[in-house]
PDB file of C-alpha atoms in Angstrom:
ATOM      1  CA  UNK A 236       1.063   4.645  17.097  1.00 86.00           C
ATOM      2  CA  UNK A 237       3.844   5.737  18.309  1.00 88.00           C
ATOM      3  CA  UNK A 238       2.404   7.888  20.888  1.00 90.00           C
ATOM      4  CA  UNK A 239      -0.065   4.533  22.117  1.00 89.00           C
ATOM      5  CA  UNK A 240       3.041   2.708  22.776  1.00 88.00           C
ATOM      6  CA  UNK A 241       4.314   5.704  24.418  1.00 90.00           C
ATOM      7  CA  UNK A 242       1.717   5.655  26.497  1.00 90.00           C
ATOM      8  CA  UNK A 243       0.895   2.054  26.822  1.00 88.00           C
ATOM      9  CA  UNK A 244       4.463   1.888  29.046  1.00 87.00           C
ATOM     10  CA  UNK A 245       3.804   2.505  32.139  1.00 85.00           C
ATOM     11  CA  UNK A 246       0.852   0.164  32.026  1.00 85.00           C
ATOM     12  CA  UNK A 247       3.223  -2.482  30.972  1.00 85.00           C
ATOM     13  CA  UNK A 248       5.476  -1.768  33.716  1.00 87.00           C
ATOM     14  CA  UNK A 249       2.604  -1.993  36.278  1.00 85.00           C
ATOM     15  CA  UNK A 250       3.153   1.452  37.754  1.00 88.00           C
ATOM     16  CA  UNK A 251       0.576   2.858  39.142  1.00 89.00           C
ATOM     17  CA  UNK A 252      -1.144   5.675  37.248  1.00 89.00           C
ATOM     18  CA  UNK A 253      -4.694   7.589  36.948  1.00 88.00           C
ATOM     19  CA  UNK A 254      -7.762   5.735  35.865  1.00 86.00           C
ATOM     20  CA  UNK A 255      -8.223   8.428  32.727  1.00 86.00           C
ATOM     21  CA  UNK A 256      -5.339   7.554  31.439  1.00 89.00           C
ATOM     22  CA  UNK A 257      -5.909   3.868  30.997  1.00 88.00           C
ATOM     23  CA  UNK A 258      -8.874   5.240  28.184  1.00 91.00           C
ATOM     24  CA  UNK A 259      -5.888   6.968  26.098  1.00 93.00           C
ATOM     25  CA  UNK A 260      -3.808   4.202  24.764  1.00 92.00           C
ATOM     26  CA  UNK A 261      -7.319   2.374  23.325  1.00 93.00           C
ATOM     27  CA  UNK A 262      -8.514   6.023  21.429  1.00 93.00           C
ATOM     28  CA  UNK A 263      -4.947   6.140  19.919  1.00 93.00           C
ATOM     29  CA  UNK A 264      -5.459   2.231  18.802  1.00 92.00           C
ATOM     30  CA  UNK A 265      -8.850   3.610  17.298  1.00 90.00           C
ATOM     31  CA  UNK A 266      -7.577   6.186  15.262  1.00 92.00           C
ATOM     32  CA  UNK A 267      -4.800   4.513  14.134  1.00 90.00           C
ATOM     33  CA  UNK A 268      -7.217   1.586  12.879  1.00 88.00           C
ATOM     34  CA  UNK A 269      -9.572   4.176  11.487  1.00 88.00           C
ATOM     35  CA  UNK A 270      -6.501   5.671   9.556  1.00 88.00           C
ATOM     36  CA  UNK A 271      -5.720   2.184   7.748  1.00 86.00           C
ATOM     37  CA  UNK A 272      -9.491   1.869   7.085  1.00 84.00           C
ATOM     38  CA  UNK A 273      -8.358   4.583   4.338  1.00 82.00           C
ATOM     39  CA  UNK A 274      -5.530   2.347   3.307  1.00 78.00           C
ATOM     40  CA  UNK A 275      -8.545  -0.454   1.759  1.00 80.00           C
ATOM     41  CA  UNK A 276      -9.198   0.326  -1.596  1.00 76.00           C
ATOM     42  CA  UNK A 277     -12.735   0.227  -2.684  1.00 79.00           C
ATOM     43  CA  UNK A 278     -12.223  -3.358  -5.003  1.00 78.00           C
ATOM     44  CA  UNK A 279     -10.341  -4.930  -1.551  1.00 78.00           C
ATOM     45  CA  UNK A 280     -12.916  -4.085   0.916  1.00 81.00           C
ATOM     46  CA  UNK A 281     -14.687  -6.925   3.099  1.00 83.00           C
ATOM     47  CA  UNK A 282     -17.063  -4.718   5.853  1.00 86.00           C
ATOM     48  CA  UNK A 283     -17.865  -8.942   7.226  1.00 91.00           C
ATOM     49  CA  UNK A 284     -13.908  -9.047   8.385  1.00 90.00           C
ATOM     50  CA  UNK A 285     -13.700  -5.498   9.643  1.00 89.00           C
ATOM     51  CA  UNK A 286     -17.397  -6.284  11.529  1.00 92.00           C
ATOM     52  CA  UNK A 287     -16.399  -9.468  12.838  1.00 95.00           C
ATOM     53  CA  UNK A 288     -13.225  -8.610  14.493  1.00 94.00           C
ATOM     54  CA  UNK A 289     -14.484  -5.467  16.200  1.00 94.00           C
ATOM     55  CA  UNK A 290     -17.075  -7.756  17.789  1.00 96.00           C
ATOM     56  CA  UNK A 291     -14.588 -10.694  18.698  1.00 97.00           C
ATOM     57  CA  UNK A 292     -12.099  -7.763  20.256  1.00 96.00           C
ATOM     58  CA  UNK A 293     -14.726  -6.076  21.707  1.00 96.00           C
ATOM     59  CA  UNK A 294     -15.602  -9.292  23.322  1.00 97.00           C
ATOM     60  CA  UNK A 295     -12.615 -10.367  24.101  1.00 96.00           C
ATOM     61  CA  UNK A 296     -11.206  -6.876  25.981  1.00 95.00           C
ATOM     62  CA  UNK A 297     -15.106  -7.223  27.718  1.00 96.00           C
ATOM     63  CA  UNK A 298     -13.931 -10.449  29.411  1.00 96.00           C
ATOM     64  CA  UNK A 299     -10.701  -9.655  30.075  1.00 94.00           C
ATOM     65  CA  UNK A 300     -11.015  -6.206  31.890  1.00 92.00           C
ATOM     66  CA  UNK A 301     -13.807  -8.418  34.123  1.00 93.00           C
ATOM     67  CA  UNK A 302     -10.841 -10.617  35.231  1.00 92.00           C
ATOM     68  CA  UNK A 303      -8.121  -8.689  35.667  1.00 90.00           C
ATOM     69  CA  UNK A 304      -6.636  -7.124  38.942  1.00 89.00           C
ATOM     70  CA  UNK A 305      -6.891  -3.736  39.179  1.00 88.00           C
ATOM     71  CA  UNK A 306      -5.108  -2.181  42.980  1.00 89.00           C
ATOM     72  CA  UNK A 307      -6.393   1.698  43.416  1.00 88.00           C
ATOM     73  CA  UNK A 308      -4.251   3.212  46.310  1.00 87.00           C
ATOM     74  CA  UNK A 309      -5.317   6.209  49.132  1.00 86.00           C
ATOM     75  CA  UNK A 310      -4.673   8.903  45.822  1.00 86.00           C
ATOM     76  CA  UNK A 311      -6.829   7.548  43.211  1.00 81.00           C
ATOM     77  CA  UNK A 312      -4.157   5.966  41.304  1.00 88.00           C
ATOM     78  CA  UNK A 313      -4.242   2.431  39.610  1.00 89.00           C
ATOM     79  CA  UNK A 314      -1.917  -0.178  39.009  1.00 89.00           C
ATOM     80  CA  UNK A 315      -2.600  -3.683  36.815  1.00 88.00           C
ATOM     81  CA  UNK A 316      -0.648  -6.398  37.941  1.00 86.00           C
ATOM     82  CA  UNK A 317      -1.795  -8.555  35.601  1.00 79.00           C
ATOM     83  CA  UNK A 318      -1.984  -6.899  32.532  1.00 80.00           C
ATOM     84  CA  UNK A 319       0.905  -8.113  30.263  1.00 83.00           C
ATOM     85  CA  UNK A 320      -1.710  -8.771  27.518  1.00 87.00           C
ATOM     86  CA  UNK A 321      -1.574  -5.369  26.579  1.00 87.00           C
ATOM     87  CA  UNK A 322       2.172  -5.032  25.474  1.00 89.00           C
ATOM     88  CA  UNK A 323       1.594  -7.979  22.354  1.00 91.00           C
ATOM     89  CA  UNK A 324      -1.576  -6.476  21.093  1.00 92.00           C
ATOM     90  CA  UNK A 325      -0.476  -2.588  21.182  1.00 91.00           C
ATOM     91  CA  UNK A 326       2.645  -4.391  19.532  1.00 92.00           C
ATOM     92  CA  UNK A 327       0.343  -5.631  16.932  1.00 93.00           C
ATOM     93  CA  UNK A 328      -1.704  -2.834  16.021  1.00 92.00           C
ATOM     94  CA  UNK A 329       1.717  -1.184  15.242  1.00 92.00           C
ATOM     95  CA  UNK A 330       2.998  -4.765  12.852  1.00 93.00           C
ATOM     96  CA  UNK A 331      -0.539  -4.481  11.162  1.00 91.00           C
ATOM     97  CA  UNK A 332      -0.091  -0.625  10.113  1.00 90.00           C
ATOM     98  CA  UNK A 333       3.423  -1.352   8.733  1.00 90.00           C
ATOM     99  CA  UNK A 334       1.867  -4.066   6.815  1.00 87.00           C
ATOM    100  CA  UNK A 335      -1.257  -1.941   5.404  1.00 86.00           C
ATOM    101  CA  UNK A 336       1.854   0.958   4.595  1.00 86.00           C
ATOM    102  CA  UNK A 337       4.524  -1.506   2.666  1.00 88.00           C
ATOM    103  CA  UNK A 338       2.291  -4.027   1.623  1.00 83.00           C
ATOM    104  CA  UNK A 339       0.609  -2.266  -1.307  1.00 82.00           C
ATOM    105  CA  UNK A 340       4.406  -0.512  -2.252  1.00 84.00           C
ATOM    106  CA  UNK A 341       5.850  -4.276  -2.765  1.00 84.00           C
ATOM    107  CA  UNK A 342       3.343  -5.726  -5.417  1.00 80.00           C
ATOM    108  CA  UNK A 343       0.131  -5.471  -6.385  1.00 78.00           C
ATOM    109  CA  UNK A 344      -0.946  -8.975  -4.845  1.00 80.00           C
ATOM    110  CA  UNK A 345       0.434  -7.972  -1.341  1.00 78.00           C
ATOM    111  CA  UNK A 346      -2.028  -4.960  -1.326  1.00 79.00           C
ATOM    112  CA  UNK A 347      -4.536  -7.776  -0.460  1.00 82.00           C
ATOM    113  CA  UNK A 348      -3.058  -8.143   2.894  1.00 84.00           C
ATOM    114  CA  UNK A 349      -4.467  -4.742   3.478  1.00 86.00           C
ATOM    115  CA  UNK A 350      -8.150  -5.287   4.765  1.00 88.00           C
ATOM    116  CA  UNK A 351      -6.547  -7.960   6.247  1.00 90.00           C
ATOM    117  CA  UNK A 352      -4.320  -5.890   8.494  1.00 90.00           C
ATOM    118  CA  UNK A 353      -7.172  -3.708   8.991  1.00 90.00           C
ATOM    119  CA  UNK A 354      -9.232  -5.826  10.870  1.00 92.00           C
ATOM    120  CA  UNK A 355      -6.220  -7.528  13.050  1.00 93.00           C
ATOM    121  CA  UNK A 356      -6.102  -3.512  13.907  1.00 93.00           C
ATOM    122  CA  UNK A 357      -9.268  -3.050  14.324  1.00 93.00           C
ATOM    123  CA  UNK A 358      -9.432  -6.487  16.683  1.00 95.00           C
ATOM    124  CA  UNK A 359      -6.669  -4.832  18.997  1.00 94.00           C
ATOM    125  CA  UNK A 360      -8.058  -1.483  19.380  1.00 94.00           C
ATOM    126  CA  UNK A 361     -11.565  -3.092  20.455  1.00 95.00           C
ATOM    127  CA  UNK A 362      -9.911  -5.489  22.892  1.00 96.00           C
ATOM    128  CA  UNK A 363      -7.978  -2.738  24.454  1.00 94.00           C
ATOM    129  CA  UNK A 364     -11.314  -0.455  24.673  1.00 94.00           C
ATOM    130  CA  UNK A 365     -13.248  -2.972  25.986  1.00 95.00           C
ATOM    131  CA  UNK A 366     -10.358  -4.208  28.512  1.00 93.00           C
ATOM    132  CA  UNK A 367     -10.096   0.158  29.570  1.00 92.00           C
ATOM    133  CA  UNK A 368     -13.630   0.440  29.881  1.00 94.00           C
ATOM    134  CA  UNK A 369     -14.187  -2.256  32.182  1.00 94.00           C
ATOM    135  CA  UNK A 370     -11.407  -1.576  34.197  1.00 91.00           C
ATOM    136  CA  UNK A 371     -12.304   1.805  34.500  1.00 92.00           C
ATOM    137  CA  UNK A 372     -15.909   1.368  35.792  1.00 92.00           C
ATOM    138  CA  UNK A 373     -14.935  -1.487  38.197  1.00 90.00           C
ATOM    139  CA  UNK A 374     -12.341   0.988  39.644  1.00 88.00           C
ATOM    140  CA  UNK A 375     -14.496   4.228  40.042  1.00 83.00           C
ATOM    141  CA  UNK A 376     -15.571   4.188  43.426  1.00 69.00           C
TER     142      UNK A 376
END
């Protein structure tokens, strides 16, 4: 998750970067969400919750990607002037990861929060992915 936060900083600062680097934070967020799925015990799994979070995150990310302004300069570098929404989403994924790690260590009833934290991380990862793919496809020419 630290790598995802580090790679996302130029986007939050609205600095120009290559189009390929737009796809790195979502991949790292997906890895984090996938690892978090392993934290959920079999008796606490709620697949409908995770599936609906993934679908909602993807839909929101695709819509946001269509409406996000993207500036491409002569060197092929892309700048996203209104992309400040990536920072809270990435921080939300980091917070969900912290909850998924710490909750089972506190008490047994707190481990029931892990599926919700995992679904929240999945929602954020698919949001970042949908947004990045749409911006990548819009700026390829």
